[in-house]
mmCIF file of C-alpha atoms in Angstrom:
data_model
loop_
_atom_site.group_PDB
_atom_site.id
_atom_site.type_symbol
_atom_site.label_atom_id
_atom_site.label_comp_id
_atom_site.label_asym_id
_atom_site.label_seq_id
_atom_site.Cartn_x
_atom_site.Cartn_y
_atom_site.Cartn_z
ATOM 1 C CA MET A 1 35.222 92.274 8.068
ATOM 2 C CA GLY A 2 34.170 95.840 8.632
ATOM 3 C CA LEU A 3 34.495 98.475 5.955
ATOM 4 C CA VAL A 4 37.219 100.426 7.750
ATOM 5 C CA LYS A 5 39.260 97.265 8.158
ATOM 6 C CA MET A 6 38.803 96.368 4.520
ATOM 7 C CA GLN A 7 39.955 99.789 3.431
ATOM 8 C CA LYS A 8 42.996 99.544 5.670
ATOM 9 C CA SER A 9 43.786 96.121 4.186
ATOM 10 C CA LEU A 10 43.632 97.595 0.718
ATOM 11 C CA GLN A 11 45.940 100.461 1.642
ATOM 12 C CA ASP A 12 48.419 98.096 3.281
ATOM 13 C CA TYR A 13 48.306 95.712 0.347
ATOM 14 C CA THR A 14 48.876 98.497 -2.164
ATOM 15 C CA LYS A 15 51.713 99.842 -0.071
ATOM 16 C CA SER A 16 53.410 96.444 -0.010
ATOM 17 C CA LEU A 17 53.373 96.307 -3.813
ATOM 18 C CA PHE A 18 55.273 99.584 -3.905
ATOM 19 C CA LEU A 19 57.710 98.521 -1.226
ATOM 20 C CA GLU A 20 58.475 95.294 -3.063
ATOM 21 C CA GLY A 21 59.112 97.275 -6.246
ATOM 22 C CA ILE A 22 56.360 95.437 -8.076
ATOM 23 C CA LEU A 23 54.626 98.726 -8.795
ATOM 24 C CA ASP A 24 56.174 102.153 -9.251
ATOM 25 C CA SER A 25 54.847 105.703 -9.196
ATOM 26 C CA GLN A 26 53.430 105.383 -12.700
ATOM 27 C CA PHE A 27 50.632 103.306 -11.144
ATOM 28 C CA LEU A 28 49.697 106.369 -9.107
ATOM 29 C CA GLN A 29 49.438 108.327 -12.350
ATOM 30 C CA LEU A 30 46.847 105.783 -13.496
ATOM 31 C CA GLN A 31 44.869 106.250 -10.320
ATOM 32 C CA GLN A 32 44.916 110.000 -10.886
ATOM 33 C CA LEU A 33 43.142 109.428 -14.175
ATOM 34 C CA GLN A 34 40.317 107.592 -12.442
ATOM 35 C CA ASP A 35 37.416 109.647 -11.172
ATOM 36 C CA GLU A 36 33.622 109.724 -10.981
ATOM 37 C CA SER A 37 33.359 110.063 -14.734
ATOM 38 C CA ASN A 38 35.714 107.126 -15.281
ATOM 39 C CA PRO A 39 35.415 104.988 -12.152
ATOM 40 C CA ASP A 40 36.853 101.837 -13.710
ATOM 41 C CA PHE A 41 39.689 103.331 -15.668
ATOM 42 C CA VAL A 42 42.492 101.560 -13.825
ATOM 43 C CA SER A 43 40.980 98.102 -14.087
ATOM 44 C CA GLN A 44 40.041 98.698 -17.744
ATOM 45 C CA VAL A 45 43.512 99.736 -18.718
ATOM 46 C CA VAL A 46 45.132 96.991 -16.656
ATOM 47 C CA THR A 47 42.840 94.429 -18.290
ATOM 48 C CA LEU A 48 43.973 95.698 -21.685
ATOM 49 C CA PHE A 49 47.551 95.297 -20.502
ATOM 50 C CA PHE A 50 46.883 91.684 -19.467
ATOM 51 C CA GLN A 51 45.288 90.866 -22.818
ATOM 52 C CA ASP A 52 48.115 92.471 -24.776
ATOM 53 C CA SER A 53 50.798 90.879 -22.653
ATOM 54 C CA ASP A 54 49.340 87.380 -22.759
ATOM 55 C CA ARG A 55 49.368 87.570 -26.517
ATOM 56 C CA ILE A 56 52.861 89.049 -26.742
ATOM 57 C CA LEU A 57 54.382 86.492 -24.384
ATOM 58 C CA ASN A 58 52.818 83.734 -26.403
ATOM 59 C CA ASP A 59 54.211 85.175 -29.644
ATOM 60 C CA LEU A 60 57.629 85.576 -28.072
ATOM 61 C CA SER A 61 57.706 81.958 -26.935
ATOM 62 C CA LEU A 62 56.798 80.789 -30.411
ATOM 63 C CA SER A 63 59.378 83.048 -32.054
ATOM 64 C CA LEU A 64 62.194 81.919 -29.789
ATOM 65 C CA ASP A 65 61.310 78.273 -30.336
ATOM 66 C CA GLN A 66 61.841 78.490 -34.069
ATOM 67 C CA GLN A 67 64.804 76.704 -35.664
ATOM 68 C CA VAL A 68 66.002 80.045 -36.914
ATOM 69 C CA VAL A 69 65.027 82.870 -34.627
ATOM 70 C CA ASP A 70 63.875 85.991 -36.417
ATOM 71 C CA PHE A 71 65.030 88.725 -34.080
ATOM 72 C CA LYS A 72 63.445 91.370 -36.267
ATOM 73 C CA LYS A 73 60.105 89.937 -35.218
ATOM 74 C CA VAL A 74 61.063 89.537 -31.598
ATOM 75 C CA ASP A 75 62.214 93.093 -30.984
ATOM 76 C CA PRO A 76 58.948 94.986 -31.624
ATOM 77 C CA HIS A 77 57.141 92.606 -29.271
ATOM 78 C CA VAL A 78 59.591 93.236 -26.464
ATOM 79 C CA HIS A 79 59.461 96.942 -27.176
ATOM 80 C CA GLN A 80 55.668 96.914 -26.889
ATOM 81 C CA LEU A 81 55.731 94.900 -23.680
ATOM 82 C CA LYS A 82 58.357 97.161 -22.193
ATOM 83 C CA GLY A 83 56.260 100.189 -23.082
ATOM 84 C CA SER A 84 52.968 98.977 -21.730
ATOM 85 C CA SER A 85 54.433 97.561 -18.523
ATOM 86 C CA SER A 86 56.129 100.912 -18.009
ATOM 87 C CA SER A 87 52.830 102.755 -18.555
ATOM 88 C CA ILE A 88 51.095 100.550 -15.988
ATOM 89 C CA GLY A 89 53.847 100.977 -13.454
ATOM 90 C CA ALA A 90 54.833 97.292 -13.554
ATOM 91 C CA GLN A 91 58.405 98.130 -12.725
ATOM 92 C CA ARG A 92 59.891 94.667 -12.456
ATOM 93 C CA VAL A 93 58.349 93.517 -15.714
ATOM 94 C CA LYS A 94 59.747 96.586 -17.428
ATOM 95 C CA ASN A 95 63.217 96.041 -15.994
ATOM 96 C CA ALA A 96 63.241 92.413 -17.090
ATOM 97 C CA CYS A 97 62.188 93.533 -20.571
ATOM 98 C CA VAL A 98 65.143 95.913 -20.738
ATOM 99 C CA VAL A 99 67.595 93.087 -20.049
ATOM 100 C CA PHE A 100 65.732 90.759 -22.379
ATOM 101 C CA ARG A 101 65.886 93.320 -25.136
ATOM 102 C CA ASN A 102 69.641 93.756 -24.742
ATOM 103 C CA PHE A 103 70.147 90.046 -25.254
ATOM 104 C CA CYS A 104 67.880 90.156 -28.279
ATOM 105 C CA GLU A 105 70.071 92.849 -29.768
ATOM 106 C CA GLN A 106 73.079 90.656 -29.162
ATOM 107 C CA GLN A 107 71.139 87.758 -30.679
ATOM 108 C CA ASN A 108 72.097 85.620 -27.709
ATOM 109 C CA ILE A 109 69.438 82.929 -27.968
ATOM 110 C CA GLU A 110 70.248 81.147 -24.757
ATOM 111 C CA ALA A 111 70.132 84.310 -22.689
ATOM 112 C CA CYS A 112 66.936 85.317 -24.463
ATOM 113 C CA HIS A 113 65.272 82.077 -23.419
ATOM 114 C CA ARG A 114 66.364 82.615 -19.836
ATOM 115 C CA TRP A 115 65.177 86.186 -19.752
ATOM 116 C CA LEU A 116 61.894 85.430 -21.386
ATOM 117 C CA GLN A 117 61.270 83.165 -18.419
ATOM 118 C CA GLN A 118 62.204 86.021 -16.115
ATOM 119 C CA VAL A 119 59.821 88.390 -17.874
ATOM 120 C CA LYS A 120 57.046 85.810 -17.631
ATOM 121 C CA GLN A 121 57.702 85.274 -13.958
ATOM 122 C CA GLU A 122 57.554 88.969 -13.154
ATOM 123 C CA TYR A 123 54.484 89.345 -15.316
ATOM 124 C CA TYR A 124 52.558 86.546 -13.591
ATOM 125 C CA LEU A 125 53.545 88.012 -10.261
ATOM 126 C CA VAL A 126 52.231 91.486 -11.010
ATOM 127 C CA LYS A 127 49.142 90.018 -12.663
ATOM 128 C CA ASN A 128 48.376 87.963 -9.579
ATOM 129 C CA ARG A 129 48.926 90.901 -7.227
ATOM 130 C CA LEU A 130 46.817 93.323 -9.258
ATOM 131 C CA GLU A 131 43.994 90.792 -9.543
ATOM 132 C CA THR A 132 44.041 90.504 -5.758
ATOM 133 C CA LEU A 133 44.039 94.276 -5.449
ATOM 134 C CA PHE A 134 40.994 94.592 -7.691
ATOM 135 C CA LYS A 135 39.197 91.883 -5.696
ATOM 136 C CA LEU A 136 39.816 93.846 -2.498
ATOM 137 C CA GLU A 137 38.421 96.940 -4.181
ATOM 138 C CA GLN A 138 35.355 95.051 -5.361
ATOM 139 C CA GLN A 139 34.683 93.800 -1.845
ATOM 140 C CA ILE A 140 34.784 97.336 -0.537
ATOM 141 C CA VAL A 141 32.473 98.643 -3.225
ATOM 142 C CA ALA A 142 30.108 95.702 -2.718
ATOM 143 C CA SER A 143 29.891 96.603 0.946
ATOM 144 C CA GLY A 144 28.876 100.119 0.039
ATOM 145 C CA GLY A 145 32.281 101.662 0.615
ATOM 146 C CA MET A 146 34.351 103.951 -1.548
ATOM 147 C CA ILE A 147 37.873 103.451 -2.782
ATOM 148 C CA VAL A 148 40.095 106.016 -1.161
ATOM 149 C CA ALA A 149 43.006 107.127 -3.315
ATOM 150 C CA PHE A 150 46.245 105.601 -2.166
ATOM 151 C CA GLU A 151 48.600 108.033 -0.457
ATOM 152 C CA PRO A 152 52.135 106.738 -0.680
ATOM 153 C CA GLY A 153 53.544 109.015 2.005
ATOM 154 C CA PHE A 154 57.083 108.082 1.032
ATOM 155 C CA MET B 1 27.671 142.136 -27.121
ATOM 156 C CA GLY B 2 28.383 138.457 -26.895
ATOM 157 C CA ARG B 3 28.486 135.986 -29.678
ATOM 158 C CA GLU B 4 27.567 132.410 -29.975
ATOM 159 C CA THR B 5 30.947 130.807 -30.152
ATOM 160 C CA GLU B 6 31.380 127.115 -30.182
ATOM 161 C CA SER B 7 34.642 125.409 -30.739
ATOM 162 C CA GLN B 8 35.063 121.712 -30.987
ATOM 163 C CA PHE B 9 38.586 120.560 -30.405
ATOM 164 C CA HIS B 10 39.587 117.467 -32.312
ATOM 165 C CA VAL B 11 42.722 115.557 -31.474
ATOM 166 C CA LEU B 12 44.052 112.950 -33.814
ATOM 167 C CA ALA B 13 45.969 110.303 -31.889
ATOM 168 C CA VAL B 14 48.213 108.094 -33.937
ATOM 169 C CA ASP B 15 49.610 105.012 -32.276
ATOM 170 C CA ASP B 16 49.681 101.401 -33.333
ATOM 171 C CA SER B 17 48.903 100.284 -29.799
ATOM 172 C CA LEU B 18 45.290 100.313 -28.612
ATOM 173 C CA PHE B 19 46.555 100.395 -25.064
ATOM 174 C CA ASP B 20 48.549 103.580 -25.705
ATOM 175 C CA ARG B 21 45.623 105.186 -27.487
ATOM 176 C CA LYS B 22 43.392 104.506 -24.511
ATOM 177 C CA MET B 23 45.955 106.061 -22.203
ATOM 178 C CA ILE B 24 46.386 109.200 -24.283
ATOM 179 C CA GLU B 25 42.648 109.559 -24.716
ATOM 180 C CA ARG B 26 42.110 109.566 -20.971
ATOM 181 C CA LEU B 27 45.056 111.880 -20.362
ATOM 182 C CA LEU B 28 43.702 114.391 -22.850
ATOM 183 C CA GLN B 29 40.217 114.206 -21.363
ATOM 184 C CA LYS B 30 41.503 114.685 -17.855
ATOM 185 C CA SER B 31 43.911 117.505 -18.633
ATOM 186 C CA SER B 32 41.276 119.363 -20.588
ATOM 187 C CA CYS B 33 38.750 119.022 -17.778
ATOM 188 C CA GLN B 34 41.138 120.783 -15.492
ATOM 189 C CA ALA B 35 41.897 123.456 -18.030
ATOM 190 C CA ASP B 36 38.516 124.570 -19.156
ATOM 191 C CA GLU B 37 35.641 126.093 -17.299
ATOM 192 C CA SER B 38 32.800 125.664 -19.698
ATOM 193 C CA SER B 39 29.389 127.139 -19.388
ATOM 194 C CA HIS B 40 26.359 125.775 -21.049
ATOM 195 C CA ASP B 41 23.173 127.449 -22.031
ATOM 196 C CA PRO B 42 20.469 124.996 -23.016
ATOM 197 C CA ASN B 43 18.768 127.683 -25.081
ATOM 198 C CA ALA B 44 21.751 128.349 -27.224
ATOM 199 C CA THR B 45 21.489 127.270 -30.762
ATOM 200 C CA SER B 46 24.090 124.684 -31.313
ATOM 201 C CA THR B 47 25.628 123.768 -34.560
ATOM 202 C CA SER B 48 24.526 120.284 -35.314
ATOM 203 C CA PRO B 49 27.601 118.200 -35.931
ATOM 204 C CA GLU B 50 25.619 116.097 -38.331
ATOM 205 C CA THR B 51 25.602 118.924 -40.804
ATOM 206 C CA HIS B 52 29.367 118.893 -40.700
ATOM 207 C CA GLN B 53 30.644 116.487 -43.232
ATOM 208 C CA GLU B 54 34.255 117.292 -42.561
ATOM 209 C CA VAL B 55 36.114 117.025 -39.320
ATOM 210 C CA GLU B 56 38.821 119.546 -38.716
ATOM 211 C CA ILE B 57 41.826 118.335 -36.787
ATOM 212 C CA ASN B 58 43.257 120.738 -34.222
ATOM 213 C CA LEU B 59 46.130 118.686 -32.851
ATOM 214 C CA ILE B 60 47.997 115.585 -33.902
ATOM 215 C CA ILE B 61 49.692 113.499 -31.244
ATOM 216 C CA THR B 62 51.691 110.596 -32.563
ATOM 217 C CA ASP B 63 53.917 107.794 -31.413
ATOM 218 C CA TYR B 64 57.417 107.780 -32.887
ATOM 219 C CA CYS B 65 57.967 104.036 -33.394
ATOM 220 C CA MET B 66 55.317 102.605 -35.629
ATOM 221 C CA PRO B 67 55.434 99.851 -38.224
ATOM 222 C CA GLY B 68 55.655 101.236 -41.748
ATOM 223 C CA MET B 69 56.067 104.865 -40.835
ATOM 224 C CA THR B 70 57.684 106.699 -37.957
ATOM 225 C CA GLY B 71 56.182 109.670 -36.178
ATOM 226 C CA TYR B 72 58.928 111.743 -37.760
ATOM 227 C CA ASP B 73 57.797 110.643 -41.230
ATOM 228 C CA LEU B 74 54.265 111.593 -40.320
ATOM 229 C CA LEU B 75 55.449 114.955 -39.044
ATOM 230 C CA LYS B 76 57.247 115.637 -42.305
ATOM 231 C CA LYS B 77 54.207 114.722 -44.340
ATOM 232 C CA VAL B 78 52.022 117.009 -42.274
ATOM 233 C CA LYS B 79 54.425 119.934 -42.577
ATOM 234 C CA GLU B 80 54.775 119.412 -46.315
ATOM 235 C CA SER B 81 51.024 119.384 -46.793
ATOM 236 C CA ALA B 82 49.323 122.669 -47.570
ATOM 237 C CA ALA B 83 46.121 121.477 -45.910
ATOM 238 C CA PHE B 84 47.615 120.174 -42.701
ATOM 239 C CA LYS B 85 50.823 122.074 -42.034
ATOM 240 C CA SER B 86 49.267 124.530 -39.598
ATOM 241 C CA ILE B 87 48.155 121.725 -37.289
ATOM 242 C CA PRO B 88 50.421 121.374 -34.257
ATOM 243 C CA VAL B 89 52.106 117.980 -34.029
ATOM 244 C CA VAL B 90 53.280 116.363 -30.813
ATOM 245 C CA ILE B 91 55.521 113.310 -30.839
ATOM 246 C CA MET B 92 55.788 110.648 -28.116
ATOM 247 C CA SER B 93 58.440 108.011 -27.645
ATOM 248 C CA SER B 94 59.416 105.513 -24.996
ATOM 249 C CA GLU B 95 63.042 105.944 -26.000
ATOM 250 C CA ASN B 96 65.104 108.892 -24.887
ATOM 251 C CA VAL B 97 67.313 109.567 -27.884
ATOM 252 C CA PRO B 98 68.461 113.202 -27.842
ATOM 253 C CA SER B 99 69.279 113.327 -31.571
ATOM 254 C CA ARG B 100 65.816 111.961 -32.341
ATOM 255 C CA ILE B 101 64.192 114.563 -30.137
ATOM 256 C CA SER B 102 66.063 117.508 -31.639
ATOM 257 C CA ARG B 103 65.437 116.273 -35.167
ATOM 258 C CA CYS B 104 61.700 116.192 -34.502
ATOM 259 C CA LEU B 105 61.655 119.602 -32.899
ATOM 260 C CA GLU B 106 63.688 121.043 -35.768
ATOM 261 C CA GLU B 107 61.235 119.583 -38.241
ATOM 262 C CA GLY B 108 58.466 121.506 -36.495
ATOM 263 C CA ALA B 109 57.058 119.308 -33.751
ATOM 264 C CA GLU B 110 55.536 121.414 -30.987
ATOM 265 C CA GLU B 111 56.513 119.096 -28.192
ATOM 266 C CA PHE B 112 58.230 115.770 -27.692
ATOM 267 C CA PHE B 113 56.941 113.645 -24.821
ATOM 268 C CA LEU B 114 58.731 110.704 -23.305
ATOM 269 C CA LYS B 115 56.482 107.778 -22.533
ATOM 270 C CA PRO B 116 54.850 107.022 -20.239
ATOM 271 C CA VAL B 117 53.200 110.372 -20.770
ATOM 272 C CA LYS B 118 52.035 112.038 -17.573
ATOM 273 C CA LEU B 119 49.204 114.393 -16.826
ATOM 274 C CA ALA B 120 51.736 117.140 -16.114
ATOM 275 C CA ASP B 121 53.133 116.797 -19.659
ATOM 276 C CA LEU B 122 49.765 117.569 -21.145
ATOM 277 C CA THR B 123 49.511 120.886 -19.374
ATOM 278 C CA LYS B 124 52.218 121.975 -21.812
ATOM 279 C CA LEU B 125 49.670 121.554 -24.568
ATOM 280 C CA LYS B 126 47.224 124.018 -23.073
ATOM 281 C CA PRO B 127 48.717 127.086 -24.802
ATOM 282 C CA HIS B 128 48.502 125.280 -28.146
ATOM 283 C CA MET B 129 44.912 124.338 -27.530
ATOM 284 C CA MET B 130 43.986 127.829 -26.395
ATOM 285 C CA LYS B 131 45.761 129.394 -29.363
ATOM 286 C CA THR B 132 43.850 127.268 -31.845
ATOM 287 C CA LYS B 133 40.584 127.833 -30.020
ATOM 288 C CA MET B 134 41.052 131.612 -29.969
ATOM 289 C CA LYS B 135 41.950 131.599 -33.642
ATOM 290 C CA LYS B 136 38.769 129.728 -34.519
ATOM 291 C CA GLU B 137 36.660 132.009 -32.392
ATOM 292 C CA ASN B 138 38.128 135.053 -34.067
ATOM 293 C CA GLU B 139 37.467 133.580 -37.460
ATOM 294 C CA LYS B 140 33.880 132.968 -36.483
ATOM 295 C CA LEU B 141 33.485 136.509 -35.177
ATOM 296 C CA THR B 142 34.680 137.986 -38.428
ATOM 297 C CA LYS B 143 32.326 135.763 -40.353
ATOM 298 C CA GLU B 144 29.300 136.564 -38.207
ATOM 299 C CA GLU B 145 29.759 140.299 -38.346
ATOM 300 C CA ASN B 146 28.122 140.204 -41.728
ATOM 301 C CA GLU B 147 25.166 138.145 -40.590
ATOM 302 C CA VAL B 148 22.005 139.160 -38.806
ATOM 303 C CA SER B 149 22.839 139.120 -35.107
ATOM 304 C CA LYS B 150 21.416 136.221 -33.168
ATOM 305 C CA PRO B 151 20.487 136.153 -29.465
ATOM 306 C CA GLU B 152 23.644 136.911 -27.531
ATOM 307 C CA ILE B 153 24.793 133.756 -25.954
ATOM 308 C CA LYS B 154 28.405 133.065 -25.355
ATOM 309 C CA GLU B 155 29.083 129.412 -25.307
ATOM 310 C CA ASP B 156 32.321 127.580 -25.077
ATOM 311 C CA SER B 157 32.444 123.911 -25.458
ATOM 312 C CA THR B 158 35.475 121.778 -25.916
ATOM 313 C CA VAL B 159 35.083 118.407 -27.473
ATOM 314 C CA ILE B 160 38.050 116.155 -27.743
ATOM 315 C CA GLU B 161 37.879 113.249 -30.086
ATOM 316 C CA ILE B 162 40.553 110.702 -30.516
ATOM 317 C CA LEU B 163 40.539 109.277 -33.971
ATOM 318 C CA PRO B 164 42.968 106.400 -34.498
ATOM 319 C CA LEU B 165 44.823 106.454 -37.726
ATOM 320 C CA HIS B 166 46.793 103.446 -38.812
ATOM 321 C CA GLN B 167 47.538 104.271 -42.385
ATOM 322 C CA GLU B 168 49.735 106.912 -43.861
ATOM 323 C CA LEU B 169 48.161 110.181 -44.790
ATOM 324 C CA GLU B 170 47.849 109.391 -48.434
ATOM 325 C CA SER B 171 46.211 112.451 -49.796
ATOM 326 C CA GLU B 172 45.486 115.919 -48.627
ATOM 327 C CA GLN B 173 41.810 115.225 -48.866
ATOM 328 C CA HIS B 174 41.984 112.624 -46.149
ATOM 329 C CA GLU B 175 39.176 113.070 -43.660
ATOM 330 C CA PRO B 176 39.000 111.032 -40.497
ATOM 331 C CA MET B 177 35.714 109.194 -40.297
ATOM 332 C CA LEU B 178 33.333 109.737 -37.467
ATOM 333 C CA SER B 179 30.760 107.084 -36.838
ATOM 334 C CA SER B 180 27.201 108.222 -36.328
ATOM 335 C CA ASN B 181 27.334 107.045 -32.720
ATOM 336 C CA LYS B 182 30.071 109.463 -31.948
ATOM 337 C CA ARG B 183 28.280 112.281 -33.631
ATOM 338 C CA LYS B 184 25.238 111.514 -31.562
ATOM 339 C CA ALA B 185 27.338 111.656 -28.432
ATOM 340 C CA ILE B 186 28.629 115.077 -29.407
ATOM 341 C CA GLU B 187 25.153 116.354 -30.034
ATOM 342 C CA GLU B 188 23.981 115.112 -26.669
ATOM 343 C CA VAL B 189 26.848 116.861 -24.966
ATOM 344 C CA ILE B 190 26.084 120.168 -26.584
ATOM 345 C CA SER B 191 22.445 120.089 -25.644
ATOM 346 C CA THR B 192 22.821 119.186 -21.964
ATOM 347 C CA ASP B 193 21.740 121.548 -19.308
ATOM 348 C CA ARG B 194 23.874 123.873 -17.346
ATOM 349 C CA SER B 195 23.827 122.014 -14.074
ATOM 350 C CA ARG B 196 25.875 119.135 -15.337
ATOM 351 C CA PRO B 197 29.519 119.153 -14.371
ATOM 352 C CA LYS B 198 32.087 120.563 -16.703
ATOM 353 C CA TYR B 199 33.674 117.330 -17.826
ATOM 354 C CA ASN B 200 30.584 116.472 -19.806
ATOM 355 C CA ASP B 201 31.922 118.811 -22.431
ATOM 356 C CA ILE B 202 34.504 116.271 -23.322
ATOM 357 C CA THR B 203 33.705 113.571 -25.771
ATOM 358 C CA THR B 204 36.219 111.082 -26.880
ATOM 359 C CA SER B 205 36.210 108.272 -29.260
ATOM 360 C CA VAL B 206 38.925 105.788 -29.837
#
């Protein structure tokens, strides 16, 4: 595939993530922070997000599976996940965290279990999509091309 | 008659999340790059940071929700401390609670940012950074008036360091630690030649 085509694919793919609500404008803020002095900033910070989130989701599963759920432990985890997903622009993950957190406050265990699954689902979705996006970028760079900043135009 | 003026700007970022610290570090770097036009003269005598045992903090930016101590608690401690109370404090929170915000501002916080913090938010900090920088330069001028005048080279360099702090400020003698690697990086920045782009003036460490 030619370079121009690859770059168009990347633009279209990125655009679709916005249109599906998987990413929001905060992701554009991240891209603004990337430049020649910090060419890998977005992937670095997203990788940190993945590492953090994997750990948090694991901790949350364990906490909710306890005989007696300690909601005081659960809440800071959800708060952290909500915060970092918001900073990345992972809109759907953030929204699911908001609902999840409400049920935690109500100490509704059943609903918490359900919504943890929701959060996980949205998380794996955005993780998958971003990994694909980074692969597309790598292909472009490997072919000697440059990553053009995404212009939402909407 | 110019003076050799060199100001290093140190930001203390307090947040229990490494992710958030990385974000704020980059935001500060980027916003400062846009703010400052720095000129470098390779012949200027630079103050070796290795002779500085103490690091002076010029700005504290802290998260509100932290285990053990809130950003508000930290703010209070800073304002009650004779050594630190003149340092501007900025508080960040992912939660929009108006009473929380006004309480922090009343206690003396310079700004309150809602997370996720954006580049545009940090432009609000520019006047605080400039104010502190000017103050330091003036202090230096007064001091140097009594010394033998050196070759006239005006040099401005802004170095931003992010020093994570997990613990409470226990005593007024608390000094953030700089590893020797970071000091080396600062020294390299100061001695680079003029043709390098401006953002090389910024050093961060997390």
